[in-house]
Coordinates of C-alpha atoms in Angstrom, one line a residue:
M251 CA 13.9 -13.4 -14.6
A252 CA 16.2 -10.4 -14.5
Y253 CA 19.3 -10.6 -16.8
R254 CA 22.3 -9.2 -15.0
L255 CA 24.0 -7.6 -18.0
F256 CA 25.5 -4.1 -18.6
E257 CA 26.7 -4.2 -15.0
G258 CA 30.4 -3.3 -15.1
K259 CA 31.6 0.3 -14.6
E260 CA 33.6 0.2 -17.8
H261 CA 30.7 -1.1 -19.8
A262 CA 28.4 1.6 -18.4
S263 CA 30.9 4.2 -19.4
I264 CA 31.1 2.8 -22.9
Y265 CA 27.3 2.7 -23.0
Q266 CA 27.0 6.3 -22.1
Q267 CA 29.6 7.3 -24.7
Y268 CA 28.5 5.2 -27.7
R269 CA 24.8 4.1 -27.4
F270 CA 22.6 5.9 -29.8
T271 CA 19.8 8.1 -28.6
P272 CA 16.4 7.3 -30.3
P273 CA 15.6 9.7 -33.1
T274 CA 13.8 13.0 -32.1
A275 CA 11.3 12.4 -34.8
L276 CA 10.2 9.1 -33.2
K277 CA 10.0 10.8 -29.8
D278 CA 7.7 13.4 -31.3
V279 CA 5.4 10.6 -32.6
I280 CA 5.2 9.2 -29.0
I281 CA 4.4 12.6 -27.5
Q282 CA 1.8 13.3 -30.2
Y283 CA 0.2 9.9 -29.4
L284 CA 0.1 10.7 -25.7
D285 CA -1.4 14.2 -26.5
K286 CA -4.1 12.5 -28.6
K287 CA -5.0 9.8 -26.2
K288 CA -4.6 11.4 -22.8
G289 CA -4.0 15.1 -23.3
Q290 CA -2.2 17.6 -21.1
P291 CA -0.8 17.9 -18.6
H292 CA 2.1 15.4 -18.9
V293 CA 3.1 14.9 -15.3
L294 CA 5.1 11.6 -14.9
A295 CA 7.0 9.5 -17.4
V296 CA 8.8 6.3 -16.4
D297 CA 11.7 5.0 -18.6
L298 CA 12.3 1.4 -17.9
G299 CA 15.7 -0.2 -18.6
C300 CA 17.0 3.4 -19.0
G301 CA 20.6 2.4 -19.1
T302 CA 22.7 5.5 -19.1
G303 CA 19.7 7.7 -19.7
Q304 CA 19.8 8.7 -23.4
H305 CA 16.1 8.1 -24.0
T306 CA 15.2 9.5 -20.5
R307 CA 16.9 12.8 -21.3
L308 CA 15.2 12.9 -24.8
I309 CA 11.7 12.8 -23.3
A310 CA 12.5 15.0 -20.2
P311 CA 11.4 18.4 -21.7
H312 CA 7.8 17.1 -22.1
F313 CA 7.1 16.1 -18.5
K314 CA 7.0 17.6 -15.1
E315 CA 8.9 14.6 -13.8
V316 CA 10.8 11.7 -15.4
V317 CA 12.0 8.6 -13.6
G318 CA 14.6 6.3 -15.2
I319 CA 14.9 2.8 -13.8
D320 CA 17.6 0.2 -14.4
I321 CA 18.9 -2.9 -12.6
S322 CA 22.5 -1.8 -13.1
D323 CA 23.9 0.5 -10.5
F324 CA 26.8 1.5 -12.7
Q325 CA 24.4 2.4 -15.6
V326 CA 22.4 4.5 -13.2
E327 CA 25.5 6.2 -11.8
E328 CA 26.6 7.2 -15.4
A329 CA 23.1 8.5 -16.1
R330 CA 23.1 10.6 -12.9
A331 CA 26.5 12.2 -13.8
V332 CA 24.9 14.0 -16.8
P333 CA 24.1 17.5 -15.6
G334 CA 21.3 19.9 -16.5
Y335 CA 18.1 17.8 -16.1
T336 CA 16.5 18.8 -12.8
N337 CA 13.2 17.0 -13.5
I338 CA 14.9 13.6 -13.9
T339 CA 15.5 11.1 -11.1
Y340 CA 17.2 7.7 -11.6
R341 CA 16.5 4.7 -9.5
Y342 CA 18.6 1.6 -9.2
A343 CA 16.2 -1.4 -9.1
E344 CA 17.7 -3.9 -6.7
V345 CA 16.0 -7.1 -7.9
R346 CA 16.3 -9.1 -4.7
C347 CA 14.7 -6.2 -2.8
S348 CA 11.9 -5.7 -5.3
T349 CA 12.3 -1.9 -5.4
G350 CA 11.7 -1.3 -9.1
T351 CA 12.2 -3.8 -11.8
A352 CA 9.9 -3.6 -14.9
E353 CA 7.8 -6.3 -13.2
E354 CA 7.7 -4.6 -9.8
L355 CA 7.3 -0.9 -10.3
P356 CA 7.6 1.4 -7.3
F357 CA 4.6 3.6 -8.2
E358 CA 1.1 3.9 -6.9
D359 CA -1.8 2.7 -8.9
G360 CA -2.9 5.0 -11.8
T361 CA 0.0 7.6 -11.4
V362 CA 2.0 7.3 -14.6
D363 CA 1.3 9.2 -17.8
L364 CA 3.8 7.5 -20.0
L365 CA 5.6 4.1 -19.5
T366 CA 8.4 3.7 -22.0
A367 CA 11.3 1.4 -22.8
A368 CA 13.9 1.9 -25.5
S369 CA 15.7 -1.3 -26.6
A370 CA 14.8 -2.9 -23.3
A371 CA 11.4 -4.5 -23.4
H372 CA 12.8 -7.8 -24.8
W373 CA 14.5 -8.3 -21.4
F374 CA 11.2 -8.1 -19.4
D375 CA 8.9 -10.9 -18.2
P376 CA 6.0 -10.0 -20.5
T377 CA 3.1 -11.3 -18.4
R378 CA 4.2 -9.6 -15.2
F379 CA 5.3 -6.5 -16.9
L380 CA 1.9 -6.0 -18.6
L381 CA 0.1 -6.5 -15.3
E382 CA 2.3 -3.8 -13.7
A383 CA 1.8 -1.5 -16.7
D384 CA -2.0 -1.8 -16.4
R385 CA -1.7 -1.1 -12.7
V386 CA 0.5 2.0 -12.7
L387 CA -0.8 3.8 -15.8
K388 CA -3.4 6.5 -15.5
P389 CA -6.6 6.0 -17.3
R390 CA -5.7 6.8 -21.0
G391 CA -2.1 6.9 -20.0
C392 CA 0.2 5.4 -22.7
M393 CA 2.9 2.8 -23.2
A394 CA 5.7 3.2 -25.8
L395 CA 8.1 0.3 -26.4
L396 CA 10.7 0.9 -29.0
G397 CA 13.7 -0.9 -30.5
F398 CA 15.9 -0.8 -33.6
T399 CA 16.2 -3.4 -36.4
D400 CA 20.0 -4.0 -36.6
C401 CA 19.7 -6.6 -39.3
N402 CA 18.7 -3.9 -41.8
I403 CA 21.6 -1.5 -41.0
R404 CA 23.2 0.2 -44.0
L405 CA 26.6 2.0 -43.9
N406 CA 27.4 4.4 -46.7
Y407 CA 30.7 6.0 -47.5
K408 CA 31.6 7.0 -51.0
N409 CA 31.9 3.7 -53.1
C410 CA 32.7 1.3 -50.3
G411 CA 29.3 1.0 -48.5
E412 CA 28.7 -2.6 -49.4
K413 CA 32.1 -3.7 -48.1
L414 CA 31.5 -1.8 -44.9
N415 CA 28.1 -3.5 -44.5
H416 CA 29.8 -6.9 -45.1
I417 CA 32.3 -6.2 -42.3
Y418 CA 29.5 -5.2 -40.0
Q419 CA 27.6 -8.4 -40.7
E420 CA 30.7 -10.5 -40.2
V421 CA 31.0 -9.1 -36.7
K422 CA 27.4 -10.1 -35.9
E423 CA 28.1 -13.6 -37.2
L424 CA 31.3 -13.9 -35.1
L425 CA 29.3 -12.9 -32.0
R426 CA 26.2 -14.9 -32.7
P427 CA 27.3 -17.8 -30.3
Y428 CA 27.3 -15.2 -27.5
T429 CA 23.9 -13.8 -28.3
S430 CA 21.4 -14.3 -25.4
N431 CA 17.9 -15.6 -26.2
P432 CA 16.1 -12.3 -25.4
V433 CA 18.3 -10.4 -27.9
A434 CA 18.0 -13.1 -30.6
A435 CA 14.3 -13.1 -30.2
S436 CA 13.9 -9.4 -29.5
E437 CA 11.7 -8.5 -32.5
S438 CA 9.5 -11.6 -32.3
K439 CA 9.2 -11.1 -28.6
L440 CA 7.9 -7.6 -29.0
E441 CA 5.5 -9.0 -31.6
D442 CA 4.2 -11.4 -28.9
L443 CA 4.2 -8.6 -26.4
Y444 CA 2.1 -6.5 -28.7
S445 CA -0.4 -9.3 -29.1
A446 CA -0.6 -9.8 -25.3
I447 CA -1.2 -6.1 -24.5
P448 CA -4.8 -6.1 -23.0
F449 CA -5.6 -2.6 -24.2
P450 CA -7.9 -2.4 -27.2
D451 CA -6.4 0.9 -28.3
K452 CA -2.9 0.0 -29.6
E453 CA -0.8 0.3 -32.7
R454 CA 2.7 -0.5 -34.0
I455 CA 5.1 1.3 -36.2
E456 CA 6.8 -1.4 -38.3
S457 CA 9.6 0.6 -39.8
F458 CA 10.7 4.1 -38.8
H459 CA 13.6 5.0 -41.1
C460 CA 16.5 6.9 -39.6
K461 CA 19.8 8.4 -40.9
S462 CA 22.7 9.9 -39.1
M463 CA 26.4 10.6 -39.6
I464 CA 28.7 8.8 -37.2
S465 CA 32.5 8.4 -36.8
V466 CA 34.3 5.1 -37.2
R467 CA 35.2 5.5 -33.5
T468 CA 31.6 5.7 -32.6
L469 CA 30.6 2.8 -34.8
V470 CA 33.2 0.5 -33.3
G471 CA 32.3 1.9 -29.8
F472 CA 28.7 1.0 -30.5
I473 CA 29.7 -2.6 -31.2
S474 CA 31.5 -2.7 -27.9
T475 CA 28.2 -1.9 -26.1
W476 CA 26.5 -5.0 -27.4
S477 CA 25.6 -7.6 -24.8
M478 CA 27.0 -10.4 -27.0
Y479 CA 30.3 -8.6 -27.3
N480 CA 30.5 -8.3 -23.5
S481 CA 29.6 -11.9 -23.1
Y482 CA 32.5 -12.7 -25.4
K483 CA 34.8 -10.3 -23.5
K484 CA 34.1 -12.0 -20.2
K485 CA 35.2 -15.3 -21.7
D486 CA 38.2 -13.9 -23.7
P487 CA 39.1 -10.3 -22.8
Q488 CA 42.2 -10.1 -25.0
G489 CA 40.4 -11.9 -27.9
A490 CA 37.6 -9.4 -27.7
E491 CA 39.9 -6.4 -27.7
D492 CA 41.9 -7.8 -30.6
M493 CA 38.7 -8.3 -32.6
L494 CA 37.6 -4.7 -32.1
A495 CA 41.0 -3.4 -33.2
K496 CA 40.9 -5.6 -36.3
I497 CA 37.4 -4.4 -37.2
Q498 CA 38.3 -0.8 -36.8
K499 CA 41.4 -1.3 -39.0
R500 CA 39.3 -3.0 -41.7
F501 CA 36.8 -0.2 -41.7
L502 CA 39.6 2.4 -42.1
D503 CA 41.4 0.4 -44.8
E504 CA 38.3 -0.1 -46.9
M505 CA 37.5 3.6 -46.6
G506 CA 41.1 4.6 -47.5
V507 CA 41.4 6.8 -44.5
T508 CA 43.5 6.8 -41.3
S509 CA 41.4 8.9 -38.9
V510 CA 38.9 7.2 -36.6
D511 CA 37.0 10.5 -36.6
T512 CA 36.1 10.1 -40.3
E513 CA 32.3 9.9 -40.6
V514 CA 30.1 7.4 -42.4
E515 CA 26.4 7.6 -43.0
R516 CA 24.4 5.1 -41.0
E517 CA 20.9 4.1 -42.0
W518 CA 18.7 1.9 -39.7
E519 CA 15.1 1.3 -38.7
Y520 CA 13.3 1.6 -35.4
F521 CA 10.0 -0.1 -34.6
C522 CA 7.6 1.0 -31.9
I523 CA 4.6 -0.3 -30.0
L524 CA 2.1 2.3 -28.8
A525 CA -0.8 1.5 -26.5
S526 CA -3.3 3.5 -24.4
K527 CA -4.9 2.2 -21.2
P528 CA -8.7 2.4 -21.6
Q529 CA -10.8 4.5 -19.4
L530 CA -14.0 3.0 -18.0
F531 CA -17.3 4.4 -19.1
E532 CA -15.7 5.6 -22.4
G533 CA -18.0 4.3 -25.1
K534 CA -20.7 6.5 -26.5
E535 CA -23.3 3.8 -26.1
H536 CA -22.3 3.3 -22.5
A537 CA -22.4 7.0 -21.9
A538 CA -25.9 7.3 -23.4
S539 CA -27.1 4.4 -21.1
Y540 CA -25.5 6.2 -18.2
W541 CA -27.6 9.3 -18.8
K542 CA -30.7 7.2 -19.4
Y543 CA -30.5 4.8 -16.4
R544 CA -28.2 6.1 -13.8
I545 CA -30.1 7.3 -10.7
S546 CA -29.5 10.8 -9.4
P547 CA -29.1 11.6 -5.7
S548 CA -32.5 12.6 -4.2
D549 CA -33.2 16.2 -3.2
H550 CA -33.3 15.0 0.4
L551 CA -29.7 13.5 0.1
I552 CA -28.4 16.7 -1.6
Q553 CA -30.0 18.7 1.1
Q554 CA -27.8 16.9 3.7
V555 CA -24.8 18.2 1.7
L556 CA -26.1 21.7 1.5
D557 CA -27.0 21.9 5.2
F558 CA -23.5 20.8 6.1
L559 CA -22.0 23.4 3.8
E560 CA -24.3 26.1 5.1
K561 CA -23.6 25.2 8.7
H562 CA -19.8 25.5 8.3
R563 CA -19.3 28.0 5.5
G564 CA -22.6 29.9 5.2
R565 CA -24.3 31.3 2.1
P566 CA -24.1 32.4 -0.6
F567 CA -22.7 29.3 -2.4
G568 CA -20.2 30.3 -5.1
L569 CA -18.4 27.5 -7.0
A570 CA -19.2 23.7 -6.8
V571 CA -16.9 21.2 -8.6
D572 CA -18.5 17.9 -9.4
V573 CA -15.6 15.5 -10.0
G574 CA -16.2 12.3 -12.1
C575 CA -19.5 13.9 -13.2
G576 CA -20.2 11.3 -15.9
S577 CA -23.2 12.4 -17.9
G578 CA -24.0 15.2 -15.5
Q579 CA -27.0 14.2 -13.5
G580 CA -25.5 15.4 -10.2
T581 CA -24.0 18.5 -11.8
Q582 CA -27.5 19.6 -12.9
I583 CA -28.9 19.1 -9.4
L584 CA -26.2 21.3 -7.9
S585 CA -26.8 24.1 -10.4
K586 CA -29.9 25.2 -8.6
H587 CA -27.9 26.0 -5.5
F588 CA -24.6 27.5 -6.7
A589 CA -23.6 30.5 -8.7
S590 CA -21.4 28.3 -10.8
V591 CA -21.0 24.5 -11.2
V592 CA -18.2 22.8 -13.1
G593 CA -18.5 19.1 -13.9
T594 CA -15.2 17.3 -14.6
D595 CA -14.6 13.9 -16.1
V596 CA -11.9 12.0 -18.0
S597 CA -14.3 10.5 -20.5
P598 CA -15.0 12.6 -23.6
A599 CA -18.0 10.4 -24.4
Q600 CA -19.6 11.1 -21.0
L601 CA -19.0 14.8 -21.3
E602 CA -20.4 14.9 -24.7
V603 CA -23.7 13.5 -23.3
A604 CA -23.5 15.9 -20.4
L605 CA -23.2 18.8 -22.8
Q606 CA -26.1 17.7 -24.9
Q607 CA -28.3 17.6 -21.8
A608 CA -27.0 20.8 -20.2
K609 CA -29.6 23.6 -20.2
E610 CA -28.6 25.7 -17.1
P611 CA -26.4 28.7 -18.0
N612 CA -24.3 28.3 -14.8
I613 CA -22.9 24.8 -15.7
T614 CA -19.7 24.2 -17.6
Y615 CA -17.8 21.0 -18.1
R616 CA -14.0 20.2 -18.2
Q617 CA -12.1 17.1 -19.3
C618 CA -9.4 16.3 -16.7
L619 CA -8.2 13.8 -14.2
A620 CA -9.7 13.8 -10.7
E621 CA -6.2 14.1 -9.3
E622 CA -5.3 17.1 -11.5
L623 CA -8.1 19.6 -11.2
P624 CA -7.8 22.8 -13.3
F625 CA -8.8 25.2 -10.5
A626 CA -6.9 27.7 -8.5
D627 CA -6.0 27.1 -4.8
S628 CA -8.8 27.9 -2.4
S629 CA -11.4 28.6 -5.1
A630 CA -14.3 26.1 -4.6
D631 CA -17.0 26.1 -1.9
L632 CA -17.8 22.5 -2.6
V633 CA -15.9 19.6 -4.1
T634 CA -18.0 16.5 -4.6
A635 CA -17.9 13.2 -6.3
M636 CA -21.1 11.2 -6.7
S637 CA -20.5 7.5 -7.3
A638 CA -17.0 8.2 -8.6
F639 CA -14.5 8.6 -5.7
H640 CA -13.8 4.8 -5.7
W641 CA -12.3 5.1 -9.2
F642 CA -9.8 7.8 -8.2
D643 CA -6.3 7.7 -6.9
R644 CA -7.8 8.3 -3.5
P645 CA -4.9 9.9 -1.6
R646 CA -3.9 12.1 -4.5
F647 CA -7.5 13.2 -5.0
L648 CA -8.0 14.1 -1.4
Q649 CA -4.8 16.2 -1.5
E650 CA -6.2 17.9 -4.7
A651 CA -9.6 18.5 -3.1
H652 CA -7.9 20.1 -0.1
R653 CA -5.9 22.4 -2.4
V654 CA -8.9 23.5 -4.4
L655 CA -11.3 24.1 -1.4
K656 CA -11.7 27.4 0.2
P657 CA -11.2 27.6 4.0
Q658 CA -14.4 26.1 5.5
G659 CA -15.3 24.8 2.1
C660 CA -16.7 21.2 2.1
L661 CA -15.9 17.9 0.5
A662 CA -18.9 15.6 -0.2
L663 CA -18.4 12.0 -1.4
L664 CA -21.6 10.1 -2.1
N665 CA -22.1 6.5 -3.3
Y666 CA -24.6 3.6 -3.1
T667 CA -24.2 -0.1 -2.7
I668 CA -25.0 -2.6 -5.5
N669 CA -27.4 -4.4 -3.1
M670 CA -30.5 -2.6 -4.1
E671 CA -33.9 -3.9 -3.0
L672 CA -37.0 -4.2 -5.2
S673 CA -40.6 -4.3 -4.1
Y674 CA -43.9 -4.7 -6.0
P675 CA -47.4 -4.9 -4.6
D676 CA -48.8 -8.4 -3.8
C677 CA -45.4 -9.9 -4.5
C678 CA -43.0 -11.8 -2.2
K679 CA -40.2 -9.3 -1.6
H680 CA -37.8 -11.9 -0.4
T681 CA -38.2 -14.0 -3.6
L682 CA -37.9 -10.9 -5.8
N683 CA -34.7 -9.8 -4.2
Q684 CA -33.3 -13.3 -4.2
V685 CA -33.3 -13.1 -8.0
C686 CA -31.6 -9.7 -7.8
K687 CA -28.9 -11.1 -5.6
E688 CA -28.2 -13.8 -8.2
F689 CA -27.7 -11.1 -10.7
Y690 CA -25.2 -9.3 -8.5
T691 CA -23.4 -12.5 -7.6
A692 CA -23.0 -13.4 -11.3
L693 CA -21.3 -10.0 -11.9
E694 CA -19.0 -10.3 -8.9
P695 CA -16.1 -12.0 -10.8
Y696 CA -16.1 -9.0 -13.1
R697 CA -15.7 -6.4 -10.4
S698 CA -12.6 -4.3 -10.8
P699 CA -9.8 -5.3 -8.4
H700 CA -9.3 -1.6 -7.9
L701 CA -12.5 -1.5 -5.9
G702 CA -11.5 -4.2 -3.4
Q703 CA -14.1 -6.4 -1.7
S704 CA -16.4 -3.5 -0.8
S705 CA -16.4 0.1 -2.0
I706 CA -17.9 1.2 1.3
D707 CA -14.7 0.2 3.0
L708 CA -12.8 2.5 0.7
Y709 CA -15.0 5.4 1.7
R710 CA -14.8 4.5 5.4
E711 CA -11.0 4.4 5.1
A712 CA -11.0 7.8 3.4
Y713 CA -13.1 9.2 6.2
G714 CA -10.6 8.0 8.7
S715 CA -7.7 9.5 6.8
I716 CA -9.2 13.0 6.5
L717 CA -7.8 15.0 9.5
Y718 CA -10.4 17.7 9.4
P719 CA -12.0 18.1 12.8
N720 CA -15.5 18.7 11.3
K721 CA -16.7 15.7 9.3
E722 CA -19.6 13.3 9.1
W723 CA -20.1 9.7 8.1
Q724 CA -23.4 8.2 7.2
E725 CA -23.5 4.5 6.3
C726 CA -27.1 3.8 5.7
F727 CA -29.3 6.3 3.9
W728 CA -32.2 4.7 2.0
D729 CA -33.5 6.4 -1.1
R730 CA -36.5 5.0 -2.9
N731 CA -37.2 5.4 -6.6
I732 CA -40.1 4.3 -8.7
M733 CA -39.1 3.2 -12.2
P734 CA -39.9 0.7 -14.9
L735 CA -38.3 -2.7 -14.4
S736 CA -36.5 -2.1 -17.7
S737 CA -34.8 0.9 -16.1
Y738 CA -33.7 -1.1 -13.1
M739 CA -32.1 -3.6 -15.5
G740 CA -30.5 -0.7 -17.5
L741 CA -29.1 0.7 -14.2
V742 CA -27.4 -2.6 -13.4
E743 CA -26.2 -3.0 -17.0
S744 CA -24.5 0.4 -16.7
F745 CA -22.3 -0.9 -13.8
S746 CA -18.6 -1.5 -14.6
S747 CA -18.9 -5.2 -13.7
Y748 CA -21.7 -5.8 -16.2
Q749 CA -19.8 -3.8 -18.8
A750 CA -16.7 -5.9 -18.2
L751 CA -18.7 -9.1 -18.8
L752 CA -20.2 -7.5 -21.9
R753 CA -16.7 -6.8 -23.3
E754 CA -15.6 -10.4 -22.6
D755 CA -18.7 -12.3 -23.7
P756 CA -21.5 -10.1 -25.2
Q757 CA -23.8 -13.1 -25.7
R758 CA -23.4 -14.4 -22.2
A759 CA -24.0 -10.9 -20.8
K760 CA -27.2 -10.5 -22.8
R761 CA -28.5 -13.9 -21.9
L762 CA -27.9 -13.2 -18.2
S763 CA -29.8 -9.9 -18.4
Q764 CA -32.7 -11.4 -20.3
D765 CA -32.9 -14.4 -17.9
I766 CA -33.0 -12.1 -14.8
S767 CA -35.6 -9.8 -16.4
E768 CA -37.8 -12.7 -17.3
R769 CA -37.5 -14.3 -13.8
L770 CA -38.4 -11.0 -12.1
M771 CA -41.5 -10.6 -14.2
S772 CA -42.5 -14.1 -13.4
V773 CA -42.2 -13.5 -9.7
M774 CA -44.2 -10.2 -10.2
K775 CA -46.7 -12.0 -12.4
V776 CA -46.5 -9.4 -15.1
T777 CA -45.6 -9.6 -18.8
S778 CA -44.2 -6.2 -19.5
A779 CA -40.7 -5.0 -18.5
E780 CA -42.2 -1.5 -18.4
T781 CA -44.1 -2.4 -15.2
E782 CA -43.1 0.0 -12.5
V783 CA -41.3 -1.2 -9.4
T784 CA -39.9 0.5 -6.3
V785 CA -36.1 0.3 -6.1
A786 CA -34.7 1.1 -2.7
V787 CA -31.1 2.3 -3.0
K788 CA -28.8 2.3 0.1
Y789 CA -26.5 5.4 0.0
F790 CA -23.6 6.1 2.2
Y791 CA -21.7 9.4 2.3
L792 CA -18.8 11.3 3.7
L793 CA -18.9 15.1 4.5
A794 CA -15.8 17.0 5.6
C795 CA -15.2 20.7 6.2
K796 CA -11.7 22.2 5.4
P797 CA -10.5 24.1 8.5
Q798 CA -10.1 27.8 8.5
E799 CA -6.4 28.5 7.6
S800 CA -4.4 30.9 9.7

């Protein structure tokens, strides 16, 4: 449900004039959290329920682009009228057209660095909002939801602070009948929201103490921005105006002054929820298993890439960029053929393993997003992603690869299907692989929705979208590997779907794996999981050559 409050032009003007900007010190805490969890660069921040843009403007210096969204066109109009912020755009979210409420955000998957809301999250539908937050945030992108605790406000002026506080609380009591449910339950609702956030990495700041000097005019103006005051004003406009005038006079009388510009000290507390979206393949244990069990493309498969590159660009090969390199198996293979190879990944745990295994002097590793590569325009001979492209923001990555590639440089995207086939001498291949299919089927419900029904379709779609005239598509390239049965099991257990099951129900995941292993050994008539089997892996790949630019 969208609450249609703060709509009027007059109310929006008052909001712009009197609403408090969150403290700079709290903003610094949020930016430091983002630095720690995701790192630079900070590209896009989205401020939900931005109102007249106070918080939007506060965070603007830290991002390349900031988008403020609100369902009130008058609020957005007021925000746009503030000059001097060229990196901010404001969007009016027309609810009935679904163009940008907090529950229907107009952003592509995995594109937002920071999703924030200041004194607004209590208006959201929490379930739908959290689904949208998970969808639009980048891996390791952050969410910051903040609000203030008005019940603990303290006003200080010489010796009459208690009397001023008493007047302020009286106003709140008078307006209590006009308080909407979301406002009344704002703090408890954010507590519930915190509990419902699906990210394991989250924290909350219970009390962030703030002080500021404000005039009596601003204090009374702030009261006039409250949603409950405006509900009262809709019912009794004159009564609401009279109430404000009386409150202002009482403040002045108690202070013994006549000027509404006389300042009082205001103390209050903010609270804040911080959360970071997890990145897959992050854990150290998972990264170690990735190195131990993940198969590397064969020399024959890599040769297809090198032949394509040599055909269109020629030798020598300078720089290769291996994007989503994981623990570095593919990066190491490329090092034999290029003057320099850089592996990039968003996971520090994966890169830590890659660095531990790196022995070739021409390999370096960089932590970054696939869509924000730290390379100059037209600098790479080859940009490749081995079993990783399906996790990227695919259109943005393809644009970034185009930017980084030299003219006639090549893009190579390789992957394999989960439907691997096992064979073992004197064993019924059909029966063996029927057990394997049961394994894959059990993991299907844990497959990431980001991958769709079939990852091969994502690559085929990418092939169609690349407008380079010289490109190749291979849908069936079998690569056979001999390995212990335990390594085959470790390979499947390294898949994201098994890892999702492991996070949800570790005991069930381990029972499933043990059952499959025991049944495979039974079909093979062996007793050791170290018995070697042949694992046939079905690869598909996309090769494309960037045209020579004029």
